[in-house]
Short mmCIF file of C-alpha atoms in Angstrom, two decimals:
data_model
loop_
_atom_site.label_atom_id
_atom_site.label_comp_id
_atom_site.label_asym_id
_atom_site.label_seq_id
_atom_site.Cartn_x
_atom_site.Cartn_y
_atom_site.Cartn_z
CA MET A 27 109.85 92.59 97.05
CA THR A 28 111.97 95.28 98.74
CA GLU A 29 112.45 97.19 95.47
CA TYR A 30 108.69 97.08 94.82
CA LEU A 31 108.03 98.43 98.31
CA LYS A 32 110.55 101.24 97.79
CA GLY A 33 108.79 102.20 94.56
CA ARG A 34 105.44 102.13 96.35
CA GLN A 35 106.89 104.31 99.11
CA ALA A 36 108.06 106.87 96.55
CA ILE A 37 104.64 107.05 94.89
CA TYR A 38 102.83 107.59 98.19
CA GLU A 39 105.35 110.27 99.13
CA TYR A 40 104.70 112.07 95.85
CA LEU A 41 100.92 111.80 96.21
CA TYR A 42 100.75 113.11 99.77
CA MET A 43 102.99 116.03 98.84
CA GLY A 44 100.49 117.06 96.19
CA TYR A 45 97.67 117.45 98.69
CA TYR A 46 99.16 118.70 101.94
CA LYS A 47 100.26 122.18 100.84
CA ILE A 48 100.46 124.58 97.91
CA PRO A 49 102.98 122.99 95.50
CA GLY A 50 106.22 124.81 94.70
CA ALA A 51 108.75 124.66 91.88
CA GLY A 52 110.28 121.53 93.40
CA PHE A 53 106.96 119.70 93.14
CA ALA A 54 106.58 120.73 89.50
CA GLU A 55 109.99 119.24 88.78
CA LEU A 56 109.16 116.10 90.75
CA SER A 57 105.92 115.67 88.79
CA LYS A 58 107.86 115.65 85.53
CA LYS A 59 110.14 112.94 86.93
CA PHE A 60 107.15 110.82 87.97
CA LEU A 61 105.37 111.14 84.62
CA PRO A 62 107.26 108.19 83.01
CA VAL A 63 106.52 106.10 86.11
CA PHE A 64 102.79 106.71 85.85
CA LYS A 65 102.84 106.23 82.07
CA ALA A 66 104.44 102.81 82.50
CA LEU A 67 102.06 101.85 85.30
CA GLY A 68 99.10 103.14 83.29
CA THR A 69 100.15 101.05 80.30
CA ASP A 70 100.16 97.95 82.52
CA THR A 71 96.96 98.68 84.45
CA GLY A 72 94.85 101.02 82.34
CA GLY A 73 91.91 102.70 84.07
CA GLU A 74 92.36 105.80 86.21
CA ILE A 75 96.16 105.57 86.35
CA ALA A 76 96.29 105.65 82.56
CA SER A 77 93.83 108.57 82.51
CA GLY A 78 95.92 110.38 85.10
CA ALA A 79 99.16 109.85 83.21
CA GLU A 80 97.52 111.11 80.03
CA ALA A 81 96.12 114.18 81.85
CA LEU A 82 99.50 114.89 83.47
CA ALA A 83 101.30 114.64 80.13
CA ALA A 84 98.74 116.98 78.55
CA TYR A 85 99.14 119.46 81.41
CA PHE A 86 102.89 119.69 80.95
CA GLU A 87 102.55 119.84 77.18
CA LYS A 88 100.18 122.80 77.42
CA ASN A 89 102.56 124.53 79.85
CA ALA A 90 105.83 123.53 78.17
CA HIS A 91 106.75 127.19 77.68
CA MET A 92 106.88 127.77 81.45
CA THR A 93 109.85 127.40 83.79
CA ASP A 94 109.35 125.35 86.94
CA LYS A 95 109.00 128.58 88.95
CA GLU A 96 106.35 129.88 86.58
CA LEU A 97 104.64 126.51 86.67
CA ALA A 98 104.61 126.68 90.47
CA VAL A 99 102.50 129.83 90.22
CA ARG A 100 100.05 127.96 87.99
CA LEU A 101 99.98 125.04 90.45
CA ASN A 102 99.29 127.53 93.24
CA VAL A 103 96.21 128.75 91.34
CA ASN A 104 95.12 125.16 90.68
CA PHE A 105 95.49 124.22 94.35
CA THR A 106 93.70 127.32 95.63
CA LYS A 107 90.82 126.92 93.20
CA LEU A 108 90.01 123.40 94.37
CA LEU A 109 91.58 122.76 97.75
CA ASN A 110 91.27 125.96 99.78
CA LYS A 111 89.23 125.74 102.98
CA ARG A 112 86.35 127.81 101.62
CA ASN A 113 85.47 124.97 99.27
CA LEU A 114 83.89 121.67 100.38
CA ILE A 115 86.70 119.88 98.57
CA GLY A 116 89.11 122.15 100.39
CA SER A 117 88.22 120.63 103.74
CA GLN A 118 89.52 117.34 102.27
CA THR A 119 88.75 115.57 105.55
CA GLU A 120 87.28 112.12 105.93
CA ASN A 121 84.80 113.27 108.57
CA ILE A 122 83.17 115.69 106.09
CA TRP A 123 82.84 113.11 103.33
CA ARG A 124 81.59 110.35 105.66
CA GLN A 125 79.48 112.36 108.10
CA GLU A 126 76.37 110.28 107.33
CA GLU A 127 78.24 107.08 108.15
CA LYS A 128 80.43 107.82 111.18
CA SER A 129 80.85 110.64 113.67
CA LYS A 130 83.78 113.02 113.42
CA GLU A 131 85.04 111.80 116.79
CA GLU A 132 84.95 108.13 115.74
CA ILE A 133 86.89 108.82 112.57
CA ILE A 134 89.56 111.01 114.16
CA ILE A 135 90.10 108.61 117.07
CA SER A 136 90.40 105.65 114.71
CA VAL A 137 92.85 107.40 112.36
CA SER A 138 94.87 108.65 115.35
CA ASN A 139 95.06 105.10 116.72
CA TYR A 140 96.40 103.80 113.41
CA PHE A 141 99.05 106.54 113.42
CA ALA A 142 100.00 105.75 117.02
CA ASP A 143 100.12 101.97 116.50
CA ALA A 144 102.46 102.43 113.53
CA GLY A 145 104.59 105.02 115.31
CA VAL A 146 103.72 107.58 112.64
CA VAL A 147 103.84 111.17 113.89
CA LYS A 148 102.04 113.95 112.03
CA PRO A 149 104.66 116.57 111.15
CA THR A 150 104.23 119.78 113.15
CA GLU A 151 104.79 121.91 110.05
CA ILE A 152 101.78 120.36 108.31
CA ASN A 153 98.69 122.33 109.25
CA MET A 154 96.12 119.74 108.21
CA PRO A 155 93.72 117.55 110.22
CA ILE A 156 94.93 114.02 110.79
CA ASP A 157 91.94 112.65 108.82
CA SER A 158 92.69 114.77 105.74
CA TYR A 159 93.36 113.09 102.40
CA GLY A 160 96.96 114.32 102.47
CA MET A 161 97.59 112.94 105.95
CA GLU A 162 96.02 109.57 105.20
CA LEU A 163 98.33 109.35 102.18
CA PHE A 164 101.16 110.40 104.50
CA TYR A 165 100.32 107.43 106.77
CA LEU A 166 100.59 105.11 103.76
CA TYR A 167 103.89 106.71 102.75
CA ARG A 168 105.47 106.33 106.20
CA THR A 169 104.23 102.78 106.70
CA SER A 170 105.37 101.88 103.17
CA ARG A 171 108.81 103.13 104.10
CA ALA A 172 108.73 101.08 107.30
CA ALA A 173 107.70 97.98 105.32
CA ALA A 174 110.53 98.50 102.83
CA GLU A 175 113.01 98.75 105.71
CA SER A 176 111.67 95.65 107.51
CA GLU A 177 111.78 91.93 106.80
CA GLY A 178 109.82 88.78 107.52
CA ASP A 179 106.92 88.88 109.97
CA ALA A 180 107.54 92.54 110.85
CA ARG A 181 107.09 93.52 107.22
CA TYR A 182 103.89 91.54 106.78
CA LYS A 183 102.38 92.96 109.97
CA ILE A 184 102.95 96.46 108.60
CA LEU A 185 101.38 95.54 105.27
CA ALA A 186 98.39 93.97 107.06
CA ALA A 187 97.93 97.13 109.13
CA GLN A 188 98.09 99.23 105.95
CA THR A 189 95.37 97.14 104.35
CA ALA A 190 93.17 97.45 107.43
CA PHE A 191 93.71 101.22 107.49
CA ALA A 192 92.88 101.56 103.81
CA GLN A 193 89.69 99.51 104.19
CA ASP A 194 88.62 101.38 107.32
CA HIS A 195 89.45 104.84 106.03
CA ILE A 196 90.86 106.17 102.76
CA LEU A 197 89.22 103.63 100.44
CA CYS A 198 85.87 104.59 101.97
CA TRP A 199 85.95 108.10 100.58
CA THR A 200 88.63 108.40 97.89
CA ASP A 201 86.08 107.82 95.10
CA ARG A 202 83.78 110.58 96.33
CA PHE A 203 86.55 113.05 97.08
CA THR A 204 88.43 112.62 93.81
CA ARG A 205 85.20 112.55 91.79
CA ALA A 206 84.34 115.95 93.24
CA ILE A 207 87.73 117.26 92.10
CA LEU A 208 87.14 115.88 88.61
CA ASN A 209 83.65 117.39 88.47
CA GLN A 210 85.00 120.83 89.38
CA SER A 211 88.14 120.90 87.25
CA ASP A 212 89.09 120.91 83.59
CA GLU A 213 92.15 119.86 81.59
CA LYS A 214 93.90 123.09 82.57
CA ASN A 215 93.91 122.10 86.24
CA PHE A 216 96.78 119.93 87.51
CA TYR A 217 94.56 118.36 90.16
CA ARG A 218 92.49 116.65 87.52
CA ALA A 219 95.52 114.50 86.80
CA LEU A 220 96.42 114.04 90.46
CA ALA A 221 92.85 112.99 91.36
CA TYR A 222 92.96 110.23 88.75
CA LEU A 223 96.41 109.13 89.88
CA SER A 224 95.77 109.06 93.62
CA ASN A 225 92.42 107.28 93.34
CA GLY A 226 93.69 104.87 90.71
CA PHE A 227 96.86 104.00 92.57
CA LEU A 228 95.05 103.43 95.88
CA LYS A 229 92.64 100.99 94.26
CA TYR A 230 95.41 99.30 92.29
CA ASP A 231 97.65 99.02 95.34
CA PHE A 232 94.94 97.48 97.50
CA SER A 233 93.42 95.50 94.61
CA VAL A 234 89.88 96.86 94.70
CA SER A 235 87.88 97.80 91.65
CA ASP A 236 85.72 100.59 93.00
CA GLY A 237 87.40 101.90 96.13
CA ALA A 238 84.37 100.94 98.23
CA CYS A 239 84.64 99.94 101.88
CA ASP A 240 82.22 97.76 103.80
CA VAL A 241 80.14 100.71 104.99
CA GLN A 242 79.61 102.00 101.47
CA LYS A 243 78.65 98.55 100.19
CA ASP A 244 75.85 98.46 102.75
CA LEU A 245 74.37 101.81 101.69
#
């Protein structure tokens, strides 16, 4: 169980890093290391994880002639094209994608409470709203780490809180957010692969087929 949780922690760390800032050469190298992980998981689960692994492999194959530093420049372009603040996707905040369901204040207070209850502190160097996709993945990374380092009832309380957070927040908008990325990207854009991987892993990890939360099911 502990080894599984450590692996889960590593995947959430990788995913949040892809969204919270413009990727550098180190992230390009890390992506290559994670490719076999996602290929293996995609073989076992199929669906979006398999699509993401295939897209990631194709991306690196098309850019095989580039060094990691050169690839970082390409990733910069990919990030800026889809995730800059001038683009609706670029806001990547839950309150934008769920504004017809809940108020901005309700969402931010709820996410902040989950962070506080888990003792998760938003890093000062990360200039993103607490309800951004990257920060909600960061919450899952930090709580996954805490679960891996805990035992018994303490571990299961953390996992229960994670599930509640996912159902209240990130699962409620991951489909819409990542679908928008897919609709506005092509095979040359790294974020096509990452959108498949993040959405697919979230739904796999929390065992849901469509990423829908209770609010969405009522619409």
